[in-house]
Short mmCIF file of C-alpha atoms in Angstrom, two decimals:
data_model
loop_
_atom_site.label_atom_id
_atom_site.label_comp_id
_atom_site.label_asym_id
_atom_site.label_seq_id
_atom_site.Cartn_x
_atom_site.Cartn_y
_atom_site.Cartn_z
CA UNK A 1 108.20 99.55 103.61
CA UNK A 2 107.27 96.34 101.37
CA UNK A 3 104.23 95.43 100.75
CA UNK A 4 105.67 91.91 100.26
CA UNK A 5 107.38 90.66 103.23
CA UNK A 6 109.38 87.70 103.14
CA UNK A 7 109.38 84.70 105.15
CA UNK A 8 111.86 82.17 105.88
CA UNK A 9 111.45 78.46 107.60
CA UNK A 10 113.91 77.58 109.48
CA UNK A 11 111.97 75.63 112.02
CA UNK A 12 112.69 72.10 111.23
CA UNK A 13 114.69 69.33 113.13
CA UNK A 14 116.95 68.21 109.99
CA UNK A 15 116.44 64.47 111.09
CA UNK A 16 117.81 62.84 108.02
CA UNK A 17 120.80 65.55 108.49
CA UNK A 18 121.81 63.95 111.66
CA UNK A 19 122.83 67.75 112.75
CA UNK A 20 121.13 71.89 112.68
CA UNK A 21 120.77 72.10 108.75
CA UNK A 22 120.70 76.22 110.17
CA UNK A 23 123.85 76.29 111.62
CA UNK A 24 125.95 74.23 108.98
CA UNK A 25 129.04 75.74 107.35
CA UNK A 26 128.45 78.04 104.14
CA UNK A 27 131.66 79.57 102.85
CA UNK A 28 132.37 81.83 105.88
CA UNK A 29 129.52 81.99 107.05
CA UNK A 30 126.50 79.74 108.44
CA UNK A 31 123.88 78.55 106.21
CA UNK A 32 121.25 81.07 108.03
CA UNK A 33 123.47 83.44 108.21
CA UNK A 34 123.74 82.86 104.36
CA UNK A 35 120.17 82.78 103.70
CA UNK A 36 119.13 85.83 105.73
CA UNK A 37 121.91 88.09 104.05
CA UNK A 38 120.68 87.19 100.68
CA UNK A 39 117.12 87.62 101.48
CA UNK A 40 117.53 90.90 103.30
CA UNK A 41 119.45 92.39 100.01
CA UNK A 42 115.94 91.79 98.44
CA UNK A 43 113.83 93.74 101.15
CA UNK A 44 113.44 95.15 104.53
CA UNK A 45 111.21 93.14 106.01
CA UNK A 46 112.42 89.17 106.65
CA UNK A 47 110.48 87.19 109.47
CA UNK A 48 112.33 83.90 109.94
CA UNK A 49 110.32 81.27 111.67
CA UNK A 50 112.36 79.14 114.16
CA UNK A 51 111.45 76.02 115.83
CA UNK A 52 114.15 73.24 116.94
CA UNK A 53 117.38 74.56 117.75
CA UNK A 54 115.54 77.84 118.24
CA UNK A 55 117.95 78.68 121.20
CA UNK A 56 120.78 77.78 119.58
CA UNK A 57 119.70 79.36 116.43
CA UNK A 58 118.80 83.10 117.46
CA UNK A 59 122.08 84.11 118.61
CA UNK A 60 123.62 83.60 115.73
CA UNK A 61 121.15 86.06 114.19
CA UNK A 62 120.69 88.81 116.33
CA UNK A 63 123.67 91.31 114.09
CA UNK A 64 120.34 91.51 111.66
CA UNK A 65 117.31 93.89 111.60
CA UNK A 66 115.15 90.82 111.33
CA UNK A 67 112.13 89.46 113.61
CA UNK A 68 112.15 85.99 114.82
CA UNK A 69 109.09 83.97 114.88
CA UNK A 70 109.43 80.77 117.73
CA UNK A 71 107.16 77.87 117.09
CA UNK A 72 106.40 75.36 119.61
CA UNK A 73 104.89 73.29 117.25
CA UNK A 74 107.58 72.50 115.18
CA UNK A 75 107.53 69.08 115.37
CA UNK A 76 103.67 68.99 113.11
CA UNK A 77 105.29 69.26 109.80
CA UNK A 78 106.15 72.24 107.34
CA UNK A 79 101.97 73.12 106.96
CA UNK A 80 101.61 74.09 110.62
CA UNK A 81 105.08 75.68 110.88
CA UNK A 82 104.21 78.15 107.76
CA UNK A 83 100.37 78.55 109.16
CA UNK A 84 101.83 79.74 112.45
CA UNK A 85 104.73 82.01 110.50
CA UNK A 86 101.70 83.51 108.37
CA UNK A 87 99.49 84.48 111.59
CA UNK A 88 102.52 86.17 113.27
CA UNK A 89 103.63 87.46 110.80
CA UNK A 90 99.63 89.30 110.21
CA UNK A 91 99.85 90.55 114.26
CA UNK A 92 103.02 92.59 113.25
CA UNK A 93 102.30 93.67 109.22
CA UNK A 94 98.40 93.87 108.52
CA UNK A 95 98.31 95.06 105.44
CA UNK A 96 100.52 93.17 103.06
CA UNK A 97 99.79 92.54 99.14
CA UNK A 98 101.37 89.28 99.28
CA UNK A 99 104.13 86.98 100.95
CA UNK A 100 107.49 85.55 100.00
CA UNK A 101 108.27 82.38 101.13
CA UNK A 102 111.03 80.35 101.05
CA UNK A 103 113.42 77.25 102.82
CA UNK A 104 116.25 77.24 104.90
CA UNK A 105 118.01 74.52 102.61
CA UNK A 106 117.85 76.37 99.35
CA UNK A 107 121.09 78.31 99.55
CA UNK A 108 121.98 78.29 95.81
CA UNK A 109 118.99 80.49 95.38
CA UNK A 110 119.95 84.03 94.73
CA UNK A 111 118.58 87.07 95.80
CA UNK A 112 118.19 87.86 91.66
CA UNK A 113 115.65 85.25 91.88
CA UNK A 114 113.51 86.94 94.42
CA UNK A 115 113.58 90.04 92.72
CA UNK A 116 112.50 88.34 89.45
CA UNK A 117 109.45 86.89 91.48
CA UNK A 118 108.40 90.54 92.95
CA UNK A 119 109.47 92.26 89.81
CA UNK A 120 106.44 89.90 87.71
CA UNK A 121 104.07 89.55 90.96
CA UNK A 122 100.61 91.88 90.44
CA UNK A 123 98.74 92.21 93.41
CA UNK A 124 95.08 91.88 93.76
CA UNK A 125 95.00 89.18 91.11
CA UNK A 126 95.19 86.16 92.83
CA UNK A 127 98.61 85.46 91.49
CA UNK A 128 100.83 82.77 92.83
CA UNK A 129 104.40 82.95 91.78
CA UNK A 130 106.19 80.00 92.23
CA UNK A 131 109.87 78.68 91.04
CA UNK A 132 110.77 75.75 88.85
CA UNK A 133 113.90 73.13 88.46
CA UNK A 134 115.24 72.46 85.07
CA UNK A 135 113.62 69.70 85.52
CA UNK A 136 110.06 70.77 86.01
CA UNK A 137 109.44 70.71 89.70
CA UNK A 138 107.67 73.68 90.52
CA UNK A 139 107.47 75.02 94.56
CA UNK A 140 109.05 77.02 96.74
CA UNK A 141 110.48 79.81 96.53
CA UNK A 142 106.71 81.11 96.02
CA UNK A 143 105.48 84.57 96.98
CA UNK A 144 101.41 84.14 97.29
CA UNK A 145 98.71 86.51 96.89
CA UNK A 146 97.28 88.09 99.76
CA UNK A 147 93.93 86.03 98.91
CA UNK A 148 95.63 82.91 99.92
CA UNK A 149 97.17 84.02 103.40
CA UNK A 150 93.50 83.17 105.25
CA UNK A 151 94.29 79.37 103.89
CA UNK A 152 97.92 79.12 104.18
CA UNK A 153 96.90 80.04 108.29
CA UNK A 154 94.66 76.56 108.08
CA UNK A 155 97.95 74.32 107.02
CA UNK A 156 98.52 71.73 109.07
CA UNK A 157 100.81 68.42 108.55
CA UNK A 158 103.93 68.14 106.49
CA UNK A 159 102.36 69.18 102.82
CA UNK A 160 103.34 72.81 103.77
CA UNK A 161 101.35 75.01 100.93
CA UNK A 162 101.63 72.38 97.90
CA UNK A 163 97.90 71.80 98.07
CA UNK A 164 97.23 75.68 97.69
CA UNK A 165 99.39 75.08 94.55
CA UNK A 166 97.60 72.23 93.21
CA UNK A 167 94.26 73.71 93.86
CA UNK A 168 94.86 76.77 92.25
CA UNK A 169 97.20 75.70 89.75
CA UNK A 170 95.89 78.43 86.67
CA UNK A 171 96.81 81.41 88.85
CA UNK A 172 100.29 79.54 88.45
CA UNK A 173 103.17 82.03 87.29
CA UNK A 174 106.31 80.15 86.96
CA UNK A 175 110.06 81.53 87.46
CA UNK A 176 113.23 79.15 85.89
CA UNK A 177 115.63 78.59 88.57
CA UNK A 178 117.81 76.46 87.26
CA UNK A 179 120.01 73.51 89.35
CA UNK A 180 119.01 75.88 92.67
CA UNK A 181 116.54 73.76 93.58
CA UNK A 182 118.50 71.10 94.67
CA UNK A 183 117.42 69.07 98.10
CA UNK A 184 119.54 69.12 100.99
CA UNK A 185 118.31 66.90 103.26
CA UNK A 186 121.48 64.62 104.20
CA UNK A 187 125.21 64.69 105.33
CA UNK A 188 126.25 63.65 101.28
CA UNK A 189 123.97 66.17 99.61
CA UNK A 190 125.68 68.90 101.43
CA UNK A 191 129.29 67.93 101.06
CA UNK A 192 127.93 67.86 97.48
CA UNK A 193 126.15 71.57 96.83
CA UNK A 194 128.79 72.85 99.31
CA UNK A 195 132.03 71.36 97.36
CA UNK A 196 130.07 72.54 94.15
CA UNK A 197 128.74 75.89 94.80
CA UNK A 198 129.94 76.90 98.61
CA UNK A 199 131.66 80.94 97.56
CA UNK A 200 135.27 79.92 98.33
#
């Protein structure tokens, strides 16, 4: 079993999408659907944290040897959503070295790219391992230390874990990933990274 499980968020409401970023079409597939297949050919242990659409949402998922995580709260922001994801996903896996986090609307990212992150990760030296654009943004996909898992459980708001990067920004290990980066946070962005990239 991992010692670096990997968590996905999935919990918001997609507001400027105007529809379920989760259950939007990804080749033949959904976009979770998507997501969760490439994460789980990283590791056995993916905890995806679901929050609107949750009921919607789980069926689609329930072919995979994943655990769900359903947050109430999902309407705080990204900080509270990964805070809550983080305590649950302590109850269920107490002794972890670090954690793996990523976004539902990253699906260019490739499950090479999480490997690359474990593969350089050391635990028990406060590392943070973070990815970054070609054009210098640096965020998630991040897999943190174990050290910062009592902080990431005091997020709250829509900053999600950015501040745990800025405070601790020399423990900073960054991973090149390219155009995969790329926001998808409205109807035209999609059309765009799915015309573009979408597996045909």
């Amino acid at each position: 079993m991992t010692k670096i499980p990997h968590i996905l968020l999935a919990a918001g409401t997609s507001k400027r999408m105007g529809q379920p970023k989760q259950l939007l079409k990804w080749a033949d597939k959904l976009l979770i659907q998507h997501q969760v297949e490439t994460i789980l050919s990283t590791t056995d242990k993916l905890y995806v944290a679901l929050g609107a659409y949750a009921e919607r949402i789980a069926p689609q998922l329930e072919q995979y040897d994943i655990e769900l995580f359903r947050f109430d709260g999902w309407d705080k922001g990204m900080g509270n959503s990964l805070a809550f994801a983080v305590q649950q996903l302590l109850k269920v896996h107490s002794s972890v070295e670090g954690v793996l986090i990523s976004l539902i609307d990253q699906p260019l990212v490739k499950g090479t790219h999480f490997q690359k992150m474990r593969a350089v990760f050391e635990s028990g030296k406060k590392q943070i391992i973070a990815s970054e654009s070609d054009s210098a943004w640096v965020g998630v996909p991040v897999l943190y230390d174990a050290y910062y898992l009592d902080q990431i459980q005091s997020l709250n708001g829509e900053e999600g874990a950015k501040v745990i990067l800025k405070k601790y920004r020399k423990y900073v290990y960054t991973i090149p990933a390219g155009k995969t980066l790329v926001d998808m946070d409205t109807p035209e962005a999609y059309q765009k990274l799915y015309k573009a990239f979408s597996p045909q």
